[in-house]
């Protein structure tokens, strides 16, 4: 058994050394201008994340002049830091990080800086000295909330409206920022929040909590703000089985713009959907190229998040990728 | 009367009634049940329907715990069965046909049954500790489910599949009959045959039971199989409820809720004597607690604290030692002699 374990250890060490060689070889060998990029993704926790990963892989393709080393950290910070370490050791040209957590990045980012490897943050922000990374590209959760709230204020703000909210995971950045944005946009209107509970960003919890809301308030609910599509989709079933018509008796505004969400919108079950764009790959690839070429880049880029009503959703559906 | 008061199941039932009362006082509409298109509708009906997946998982967990084991992989197994069933249905040309749905459900449940047997093999034959043996599948299972769905949430439209969790039968939710069926079958099998007693004897002392001629290996092996099977059915119900295979979230943390339900019901984690009726009550306590949070409007940030408080109170109420202390404080007669049943004194995190 012991021998066997030693064997495994040796084999993996050799494998590591080999990948190390090939990594630096391709950059040093300098086959023209292939840019080697290490991408430390959070994991594969949702459909949004899967779309985000796919978009990165598409943008950092061989045809576009990149060699992408992809790592999914399974949502564990220690895995992710280990991945970034290995990118540095492999001597990549740039590192892209979608950070699992916001803290604990200073040491490894300093190492990257000492090795002259630029770091670009994708999707999530971190708490570290801004000089340690070149740029951040992501979605503005607060603006998404504002856009959703502005629609609600415009459509229902002048009549007395009772709203219930399905919140995202308690304490997560999108849940907090979307709530803040929405709240600021409906301030001073006649929209009153009856209740707000967490649905943990999942369909099942969205459904259960909506059932509770309906039992509690019955027909007095006019508006539902679901902080993501999945919870809104779960709530649809609850509303239907309560004998109400979603989209009419209870208007629904959601955030994300997934294919399923837009389908519900085009069928009239949802009333408005704000996009949270996971297709950040192209934008990140552009920034990476600029950074390596020595061009000056901004510290932060926010993705262009659109918003959809029924007709726009029907038009966008056939080409929707996620 | 005194004997009734000492009965273990009395305390969980008391807790359940107290929770229902709390809801009813805060909002009387909690108790109202209306008939809509021949279907019953109301909070209590929602609780019956939504508790079905946890009920199935907790019944399996009760048997596993009775053998001194634990099955941490049930949540991951739910994700796998849902992923398998929905992938079959979405790949099929006739997603709405009864045949396709039957094949999908059988395939999903069969796979988790095999995974359950694998757990049982690791525990009973290889001799790995149950917590480690099932931890493997708990961690790997979601990966398997994600592999099956390709990392996306698979969604389907299929009327017969929707029936599983959303449909009704003679006014009651269909899912309720599924959990009722499981309760009846398991109680009959373990209480009308010697299997229940044998399971308890294995849990109390595996070595002594083996020497007494009980095939403890076979019993331990099969309870994990049953647990996997029930988790598979629970996964079907979960995915049918939202008509989507959400590999990341299906049955997440349900293993902890199931263990909690078993403990709340009065079965000791030390193995041995178990009570299925207690588990059933424990499941209803947990499900009612979930509704209570919405009904009372407990803010999401303090929800875990609220849940923990209720659980602590119920566990303390069950502890014989605490009850003895309380009876000493009260000016009562001398404490009566204790019964032989093991008592739960642990509170799971």
XYZ file of C-alpha atoms in Angstrom:
671
model
C 0.000 0.000 0.000
C 2.777 2.355 1.003
C 4.704 1.537 -2.144
C 1.598 2.151 -4.165
C 1.130 5.601 -2.607
C 4.762 6.492 -3.185
C 4.294 5.400 -6.798
C 1.338 7.729 -7.181
C 3.252 10.585 -5.598
C 6.199 10.102 -7.932
C 3.964 9.794 -10.976
C 2.089 12.974 -10.137
C 5.318 14.834 -9.452
C 6.622 13.795 -12.837
C 3.347 14.807 -14.465
C 3.521 18.195 -12.742
C 7.085 18.730 -13.876
C 6.116 17.780 -17.417
C 3.199 20.192 -17.578
C 5.491 22.828 -16.109
C 7.943 22.271 -18.934
C 5.378 22.297 -21.690
C 3.774 25.417 -20.243
C 6.907 27.491 -20.187
C 8.159 25.826 -23.365
C 5.269 27.078 -25.445
C 5.739 30.645 -24.255
C 9.518 30.670 -24.394
C 9.521 28.810 -27.687
C 7.376 31.755 -28.745
C 5.407 30.129 -31.554
C 4.639 33.589 -32.959
C 2.263 35.423 -30.609
C 0.303 32.759 -28.794
C -0.834 34.219 -25.477
C -0.999 31.662 -22.679
C -3.722 32.534 -20.198
C -4.522 30.790 -16.928
C -8.184 31.086 -15.955
C -9.178 30.272 -12.358
C -12.946 29.774 -12.448
C -15.034 29.432 -9.249
C -16.543 26.071 -10.153
C -19.670 24.900 -11.919
C -22.421 25.808 -9.520
C -25.110 27.073 -11.887
C -26.305 27.377 -15.446
C -25.059 30.969 -15.410
C -21.568 29.752 -14.488
C -21.618 27.099 -17.211
C -22.460 29.778 -19.782
C -19.722 32.003 -18.381
C -17.134 29.209 -18.652
C -18.207 28.416 -22.209
C -17.945 32.072 -23.199
C -14.408 32.266 -21.791
C -13.380 29.092 -23.598
C -14.804 30.417 -26.862
C -13.087 33.794 -26.533
C -9.705 32.367 -25.506
C -9.637 29.875 -28.370
C -6.607 28.813 -30.416
C -8.066 30.627 -33.447
C -8.041 33.876 -31.489
C -4.357 33.390 -30.671
C -4.705 32.112 -27.124
C -3.760 29.028 -25.192
C -6.173 28.703 -22.277
C -5.276 26.743 -19.138
C -8.601 26.264 -17.407
C -9.111 25.456 -13.734
C -12.435 25.102 -11.898
C -11.874 25.443 -8.156
C -15.054 23.672 -7.042
C -15.891 26.832 -5.048
C -13.003 26.254 -2.646
C -10.716 29.270 -2.099
C -7.682 27.100 -1.305
C -8.026 25.236 -4.615
C -8.180 28.515 -6.423
C -5.068 29.949 -4.799
C -3.240 26.695 -5.586
C -4.354 27.035 -9.204
C -3.035 30.598 -9.413
C 0.268 29.421 -7.900
C 0.558 26.769 -10.559
C -0.196 29.333 -13.284
C 2.672 31.469 -11.977
C 5.006 28.473 -11.928
C 4.013 27.593 -15.463
C 4.960 31.111 -16.519
C 1.687 32.044 -18.209
C 1.359 35.445 -19.915
C -1.752 36.519 -18.009
C -4.016 35.237 -15.254
C -7.788 35.661 -15.148
C -9.564 35.045 -11.830
C -13.254 34.695 -10.987
C -12.671 34.779 -7.242
C -14.610 32.418 -4.969
C -14.126 34.752 -1.997
C -13.149 38.400 -1.784
C -10.328 38.112 0.745
C -6.965 36.379 1.076
C -5.557 37.326 -2.311
C -2.695 39.681 -1.416
C 0.165 37.174 -1.155
C -0.479 35.228 -4.305
C -1.177 38.404 -6.293
C 2.134 39.874 -5.096
C 3.854 36.746 -6.375
C 2.208 37.221 -9.742
C 3.289 40.848 -9.777
C 6.892 39.894 -8.948
C 6.786 37.425 -11.833
C 5.471 40.233 -14.084
C 2.266 38.379 -14.860
C -0.769 40.692 -15.160
C -3.929 39.621 -13.296
C -7.403 40.410 -14.619
C -10.481 39.873 -12.440
C -13.621 38.506 -14.030
C -17.182 38.630 -12.630
C -16.342 38.896 -8.926
C -14.441 41.692 -7.230
C -11.878 41.189 -4.461
C -10.622 43.101 -1.421
C -6.981 43.716 -2.279
C -4.654 46.564 -3.139
C -5.861 47.748 -6.594
C -2.249 47.960 -7.798
C -2.124 44.147 -7.629
C -4.511 43.629 -10.534
C -4.816 45.261 -13.925
C -8.572 45.410 -14.367
C -11.989 44.008 -13.463
C -14.725 43.007 -15.888
C -18.103 42.038 -14.509
C -21.789 42.746 -14.071
C -23.119 45.627 -12.022
C -25.625 43.931 -9.696
C -26.821 47.196 -8.243
C -27.561 48.623 -11.694
C -29.544 45.455 -12.492
C -31.655 46.112 -9.401
C -32.117 49.744 -10.429
C -33.230 48.739 -13.938
C -35.740 46.234 -12.547
C -36.988 48.737 -9.976
C -37.310 51.480 -12.583
C -39.579 49.252 -14.664
C -41.712 48.492 -11.599
C -41.907 52.181 -10.689
C -42.913 53.140 -14.234
C -45.494 50.363 -14.661
C -47.080 50.125 -11.223
C -45.678 53.033 -9.236
C -48.715 55.286 -9.526
C -51.249 52.783 -8.160
C -51.186 51.170 -4.726
C -49.149 47.992 -5.257
C -48.229 45.214 -2.839
C -44.968 43.509 -3.633
C -43.273 40.363 -2.359
C -39.575 39.687 -2.907
C -37.702 36.432 -3.389
C -34.160 37.212 -2.283
C -31.008 35.430 -3.306
C -28.666 33.649 -0.934
C -28.518 35.681 2.279
C -25.351 37.776 2.442
C -24.249 37.216 -1.169
C -23.176 40.232 -3.210
C -25.859 39.912 -5.918
C -28.610 39.548 -3.295
C -27.503 42.626 -1.372
C -26.761 44.835 -4.380
C -29.907 43.923 -6.310
C -32.040 44.661 -3.235
C -30.297 48.028 -2.729
C -30.671 48.994 -6.376
C -34.325 47.977 -6.561
C -35.126 49.731 -3.310
C -33.606 52.996 -4.453
C -35.502 52.881 -7.748
C -38.960 52.390 -6.189
C -38.455 54.957 -3.450
C -41.337 57.436 -3.315
C -43.670 55.289 -5.435
C -46.821 53.583 -4.241
C -45.148 50.159 -4.261
C -45.182 48.674 -0.789
C -43.078 45.653 0.195
C -45.328 43.140 1.959
C -42.648 40.579 2.625
C -39.175 39.521 1.612
C -37.676 36.073 2.115
C -34.699 34.187 0.771
C -35.241 31.605 -1.938
C -31.507 30.808 -2.108
C -31.452 31.454 -5.876
C -33.029 28.018 -6.468
C -36.266 26.963 -8.132
C -37.386 24.672 -5.343
C -36.980 27.253 -2.587
C -38.523 29.955 -4.766
C -41.566 27.741 -5.138
C -41.853 26.882 -1.433
C -41.475 30.469 -0.266
C -43.982 31.732 -2.855
C -46.478 29.115 -1.647
C -46.040 30.515 1.839
C -46.525 34.100 0.619
C -49.717 33.117 -1.199
C -51.125 31.330 1.836
C -50.241 34.301 3.982
C -51.419 37.201 1.817
C -53.749 35.508 -0.662
C -54.865 37.730 -3.519
C -53.463 40.965 -2.152
C -50.092 40.412 -3.882
C -49.765 42.390 -7.148
C -46.048 42.223 -7.859
C -43.237 39.726 -7.430
C -39.576 40.701 -7.623
C -37.481 37.560 -8.029
C -33.781 38.282 -7.703
C -33.041 35.583 -10.251
C -34.927 33.764 -12.998
C -34.821 30.376 -11.295
C -36.690 31.516 -8.193
C -39.233 33.294 -10.386
C -39.739 30.124 -12.432
C -40.320 28.130 -9.250
C -42.806 30.744 -8.074
C -44.805 30.404 -11.335
C -45.976 26.919 -10.345
C -46.996 28.141 -6.897
C -48.988 31.020 -8.378
C -50.718 28.766 -10.895
C -51.704 26.198 -8.297
C -53.134 29.001 -6.153
C -55.542 29.617 -9.032
C -53.981 32.934 -10.056
C -52.507 33.913 -13.418
C -48.849 34.881 -13.322
C -48.164 37.962 -15.411
C -51.714 39.274 -14.894
C -52.891 38.803 -11.301
C -49.319 38.987 -10.102
C -46.812 40.815 -12.284
C -43.315 39.362 -12.172
C -39.955 41.040 -12.689
C -36.812 38.903 -12.556
C -33.066 39.244 -13.122
C -30.669 37.040 -15.156
C -32.151 36.610 -18.604
C -31.594 32.883 -18.958
C -33.221 31.023 -21.822
C -35.866 29.591 -19.480
C -36.564 33.020 -18.028
C -36.986 34.612 -21.463
C -39.233 31.729 -22.527
C -41.498 32.459 -19.554
C -41.408 36.147 -20.514
C -42.344 35.514 -24.124
C -45.258 33.352 -22.947
C -46.491 36.208 -20.785
C -45.792 34.524 -17.438
C -43.062 37.022 -16.576
C -43.498 40.723 -17.296
C -39.932 42.024 -17.364
C -36.474 40.481 -17.196
C -33.189 42.310 -16.599
C -30.127 40.648 -18.022
C -27.106 39.604 -16.021
C -24.761 38.783 -18.835
C -22.479 35.760 -18.344
C -20.940 36.130 -21.809
C -17.976 38.161 -20.600
C -15.367 36.198 -22.582
C -14.936 38.598 -25.520
C -14.583 41.631 -23.290
C -12.055 39.878 -21.040
C -10.040 38.682 -24.040
C -9.838 42.255 -25.388
C -8.630 43.605 -22.060
C -6.056 40.795 -21.740
C -4.677 41.611 -25.198
C -4.516 45.335 -24.382
C -2.757 44.710 -21.068
C -0.130 42.496 -22.681
C 0.367 44.978 -25.520
C 1.102 47.575 -22.837
C -1.948 49.713 -23.576
C -3.581 51.569 -20.746
C -6.807 49.944 -19.530
C -9.518 51.062 -17.125
C -9.643 49.643 -13.614
C -13.219 48.435 -14.074
C -15.467 47.509 -16.982
C -19.095 46.663 -16.475
C -20.786 44.350 -18.931
C -23.621 45.754 -20.964
C -26.693 44.300 -19.275
C -29.796 44.593 -21.398
C -33.391 44.272 -20.305
C -36.293 42.553 -21.989
C -40.028 42.981 -22.271
C -42.247 40.380 -23.902
C -41.561 41.311 -27.538
C -37.823 41.744 -27.076
C -37.677 38.356 -25.344
C -39.506 36.646 -28.201
C -37.052 38.230 -30.639
C -33.984 37.311 -28.578
C -34.954 33.725 -27.779
C -33.867 31.926 -30.973
C -30.267 33.083 -30.553
C -30.083 32.798 -26.780
C -27.058 30.758 -25.798
C -27.762 30.013 -22.146
C -51.854 8.133 31.746
C -48.410 8.242 33.296
C -47.240 5.674 30.810
C -48.579 7.798 27.998
C -46.743 10.814 29.351
C -43.523 8.865 29.367
C -43.965 7.719 25.801
C -41.152 9.075 23.691
C -43.269 10.171 20.777
C -45.376 12.433 22.967
C -42.754 15.170 23.028
C -42.219 15.487 19.288
C -45.992 15.484 18.750
C -46.309 18.199 21.373
C -43.671 20.252 19.559
C -45.466 19.807 16.241
C -48.810 20.866 17.720
C -47.162 23.879 19.366
C -45.718 24.961 16.008
C -49.087 24.585 14.280
C -50.751 26.521 17.093
C -48.161 29.297 16.827
C -48.930 29.682 13.127
C -52.664 29.479 13.640
C -52.584 32.201 16.286
C -50.419 34.528 14.210
C -52.563 33.964 11.116
C -55.740 31.870 11.315
C -55.603 31.389 7.527
C -52.840 28.848 8.211
C -55.443 26.231 9.127
C -57.875 27.000 6.333
C -58.248 24.349 3.669
C -60.317 25.148 0.616
C -61.415 22.990 -2.283
C -60.372 24.199 -5.731
C -61.372 22.161 -8.785
C -61.739 19.089 -6.574
C -58.275 19.595 -5.119
C -57.588 20.515 -1.525
C -55.612 23.729 -1.144
C -54.035 25.291 1.926
C -50.883 25.569 4.006
C -51.352 22.206 5.672
C -51.750 20.547 2.272
C -48.570 22.274 1.070
C -46.772 20.827 4.081
C -48.016 17.319 3.251
C -46.816 17.685 -0.334
C -43.495 19.420 0.272
C -42.493 17.051 3.046
C -42.559 14.011 0.759
C -38.884 14.028 -0.354
C -37.618 14.574 3.192
C -40.008 11.887 4.448
C -38.590 9.264 2.088
C -34.992 10.168 2.847
C -35.605 10.255 6.616
C -37.295 6.830 6.627
C -34.228 5.345 4.964
C -31.995 7.252 7.360
C -33.904 5.825 10.336
C -33.087 2.276 9.267
C -29.453 3.150 8.582
C -29.084 4.886 11.939
C -30.701 1.906 13.679
C -27.734 -0.196 12.522
C -25.350 2.370 14.070
C -24.658 3.784 10.621
C -25.253 7.065 8.837
C -25.848 7.872 5.185
C -24.475 11.253 4.135
C -24.896 10.599 0.423
C -28.696 10.863 0.204
C -28.746 14.459 -1.064
C -26.244 13.694 -3.801
C -28.224 10.579 -4.704
C -31.346 12.721 -5.117
C -29.429 14.884 -7.553
C -28.321 11.799 -9.495
C -31.763 10.208 -9.834
C -33.301 13.515 -10.935
C -30.517 14.070 -13.443
C -30.848 10.570 -14.900
C -34.641 10.691 -15.158
C -34.800 14.149 -16.711
C -31.995 13.469 -19.155
C -33.834 10.367 -20.382
C -37.097 12.296 -20.737
C -35.546 15.311 -22.454
C -33.623 13.095 -24.889
C -36.694 11.065 -25.708
C -38.900 11.865 -28.697
C -42.058 11.351 -26.659
C -41.502 13.162 -23.360
C -45.225 13.133 -22.597
C -45.790 9.395 -22.904
C -46.368 7.294 -19.827
C -43.869 4.683 -21.024
C -40.984 7.141 -21.301
C -41.708 8.563 -17.872
C -41.926 5.087 -16.328
C -38.592 4.095 -17.885
C -37.001 7.362 -16.704
C -38.240 6.970 -13.141
C -37.206 3.318 -12.957
C -33.757 4.115 -14.350
C -33.240 6.988 -11.904
C -34.302 4.936 -8.912
C -32.389 1.831 -10.049
C -29.152 3.805 -10.277
C -29.431 5.208 -6.773
C -30.386 1.743 -5.508
C -27.100 0.472 -6.958
C -25.221 3.405 -5.389
C -26.919 2.569 -2.090
C -25.783 -1.032 -2.371
C -22.281 0.252 -3.093
C -22.400 2.220 0.179
C -23.632 -0.901 1.942
C -20.825 -2.938 0.410
C -18.210 -0.483 1.675
C -19.697 -0.516 5.167
C -20.652 -4.161 5.676
C -18.096 -6.059 3.597
C -15.060 -3.790 3.398
C -15.648 -2.510 6.914
C -15.184 1.212 6.255
C -16.821 3.511 8.804
C -20.266 4.573 7.544
C -19.517 8.298 7.754
C -16.452 7.871 5.532
C -17.996 5.341 3.173
C -20.990 7.550 2.409
C -18.945 10.751 2.411
C -17.320 9.516 -0.791
C -20.595 9.532 -2.666
C -21.781 12.697 -0.949
C -18.818 14.553 -2.472
C -18.672 12.712 -5.792
C -22.421 12.369 -6.357
C -23.092 15.960 -7.360
C -20.192 15.750 -9.778
C -21.786 12.690 -11.346
C -25.115 14.496 -11.598
C -23.454 17.550 -13.174
C -21.694 15.260 -15.624
C -25.051 13.759 -16.641
C -26.719 17.154 -17.143
C -23.618 18.698 -18.722
C -23.468 21.411 -16.064
C -26.793 22.911 -17.074
C -30.228 22.762 -15.463
C -32.168 20.301 -17.609
C -35.813 21.322 -17.959
C -38.675 19.318 -19.442
C -42.375 19.458 -20.159
C -44.062 16.150 -19.465
C -47.527 15.874 -17.964
C -47.120 12.392 -16.439
C -43.832 13.371 -14.797
C -45.382 16.537 -13.372
C -48.092 14.359 -11.823
C -45.526 12.814 -9.461
C -45.141 15.912 -7.335
C -47.659 18.436 -8.582
C -50.609 16.170 -9.316
C -53.555 15.195 -7.143
C -55.347 11.963 -6.335
C -58.785 12.026 -4.683
C -58.196 15.605 -3.561
C -54.803 15.020 -1.946
C -51.367 15.697 -3.454
C -49.999 12.650 -5.259
C -46.625 13.080 -3.524
C -48.382 12.600 -0.191
C -49.515 9.143 -1.312
C -45.946 8.306 -2.325
C -44.668 9.083 1.161
C -47.698 7.374 2.750
C -46.966 4.282 0.672
C -43.330 4.279 1.774
C -44.327 4.652 5.435
C -46.802 1.752 5.193
C -44.503 -0.611 3.300
C -41.537 -0.005 5.579
C -43.556 -0.262 8.800
C -45.163 -3.493 7.629
C -41.853 -5.019 6.598
C -39.970 -4.119 9.757
C -42.742 -4.519 12.300
C -44.709 -7.481 10.946
C -41.588 -9.543 10.335
C -38.552 -10.110 12.507
C -36.497 -7.727 10.343
C -37.067 -4.740 12.610
C -35.958 -6.595 15.707
C -32.957 -8.021 13.877
C -31.993 -4.531 12.682
C -32.206 -3.234 16.237
C -30.126 -6.122 17.552
C -27.435 -5.389 14.952
C -27.446 -1.772 16.058
C -27.272 -2.578 19.750
C -24.431 -5.076 19.452
C -23.310 -6.295 16.022
C -20.911 -8.894 17.401
C -23.366 -10.420 19.833
C -26.080 -10.560 17.183
C -23.705 -12.265 14.773
C -22.841 -14.849 17.417
C -26.551 -15.287 18.075
C -26.998 -16.205 14.423
C -28.212 -12.883 12.978
C -26.817 -12.221 9.516
C -25.740 -8.724 10.397
C -23.749 -8.222 7.189
C -26.768 -8.782 4.980
C -28.934 -6.503 7.112
C -26.431 -3.643 7.153
C -25.852 -4.033 3.422
C -29.559 -3.895 2.607
C -30.447 -0.863 4.746
C -28.053 1.230 2.677
C -29.657 -0.153 -0.470
C -33.093 0.831 0.834
C -31.777 4.276 1.780
C -30.430 4.739 -1.758
C -33.696 3.557 -3.268
C -35.752 5.980 -1.171
C -33.346 8.836 -1.922
C -33.838 8.013 -5.617
C -37.618 8.344 -5.318
C -37.128 11.567 -3.335
C -34.970 12.903 -6.185
C -37.753 12.106 -8.671
C -40.261 14.009 -6.512
C -37.890 16.960 -6.127
C -37.231 17.246 -9.854
C -40.893 16.743 -10.675
C -41.825 19.575 -8.319
C -39.844 22.083 -10.390
C -39.696 20.054 -13.637
C -35.952 20.612 -13.707
C -32.847 18.653 -12.782
C -30.907 21.138 -10.690
C -27.784 19.075 -9.972
C -26.250 21.758 -7.781
C -29.200 22.288 -5.485
C -31.325 19.132 -5.520
C -31.432 17.724 -2.005
C -28.704 20.013 -0.757
C -28.191 19.534 2.998
C -31.146 17.147 3.090
C -28.953 14.545 4.800
C -28.698 16.882 7.780
C -32.431 17.553 7.830
C -33.054 13.803 7.644
C -30.707 13.085 10.538
C -32.412 15.884 12.447
C -35.857 14.433 11.733
C -34.711 11.022 12.966
C -33.268 12.509 16.145
C -36.259 14.788 16.772
C -38.440 11.701 16.456
C -36.575 10.058 19.299
C -34.285 7.539 17.602
C -30.829 7.512 19.155
C -27.830 8.147 16.928
C -26.104 5.411 18.913
C -28.154 2.864 16.986
C -30.466 0.153 18.201
C -34.093 0.931 18.915
C -35.774 3.063 16.299
C -39.178 4.597 15.824
C -40.613 5.173 12.366
C -43.594 7.057 13.777
C -41.190 9.393 15.544
C -39.352 10.066 12.288
C -42.640 10.858 10.532
C -43.448 13.416 13.232
C -39.876 14.755 13.047
C -40.244 15.347 9.291
C -43.513 17.220 9.803
C -41.858 19.376 12.491
C -39.091 20.381 10.079
C -41.486 21.087 7.218
C -43.863 23.060 9.438
C -40.896 25.026 10.723
C -40.078 26.033 7.133
C -43.641 27.287 6.630
C -43.553 29.004 10.003
C -40.618 31.112 8.912
C -42.570 32.497 5.969
C -45.761 32.864 8.001
C -44.191 34.689 10.898
C -42.047 36.689 8.499
C -38.779 35.822 10.223
C -36.085 37.902 8.492
C -33.832 35.681 6.316
C -30.710 36.739 8.179
C -31.908 35.283 11.491
C -33.715 32.227 10.059
C -30.946 29.780 11.050
C -31.019 31.065 14.630
C -34.780 30.663 14.799
C -34.557 27.107 13.483
C -31.754 26.259 15.886
C -33.754 27.549 18.855
C -36.741 25.369 18.021
C -34.512 22.336 17.542
C -32.708 22.924 20.824
C -35.984 23.265 22.706
C -37.371 20.044 21.214
C -34.153 18.132 21.899
C -34.006 19.381 25.477
C -37.636 18.478 26.025
C -36.797 14.950 24.908
C -33.808 14.507 27.145
C -34.666 12.315 30.101
C -32.111 14.020 32.283
C -33.511 17.486 31.612
C -37.021 16.228 32.291
C -35.847 14.763 35.578
C -34.311 18.082 36.556
C -37.514 19.850 35.683
C -39.585 17.400 37.699
C -37.271 17.959 40.646
C -37.851 21.692 40.433
C -41.582 21.098 40.339
C -42.911 19.937 43.717
C -43.840 16.437 42.571
C -43.745 12.923 43.948
C -40.537 10.923 43.820
C -39.246 10.313 40.314
C -40.484 7.004 39.003
C -38.099 4.327 37.834
C -36.789 4.868 34.379
C -37.684 2.838 31.351
C -35.079 1.045 29.297
C -35.266 3.065 26.135
C -32.148 4.942 25.051
C -32.526 8.675 25.124
C -31.308 11.328 22.770
C -29.087 13.807 24.462
C -27.101 14.970 21.516
C -27.977 17.965 19.522
C -26.654 17.844 15.994
C -24.892 20.967 14.912
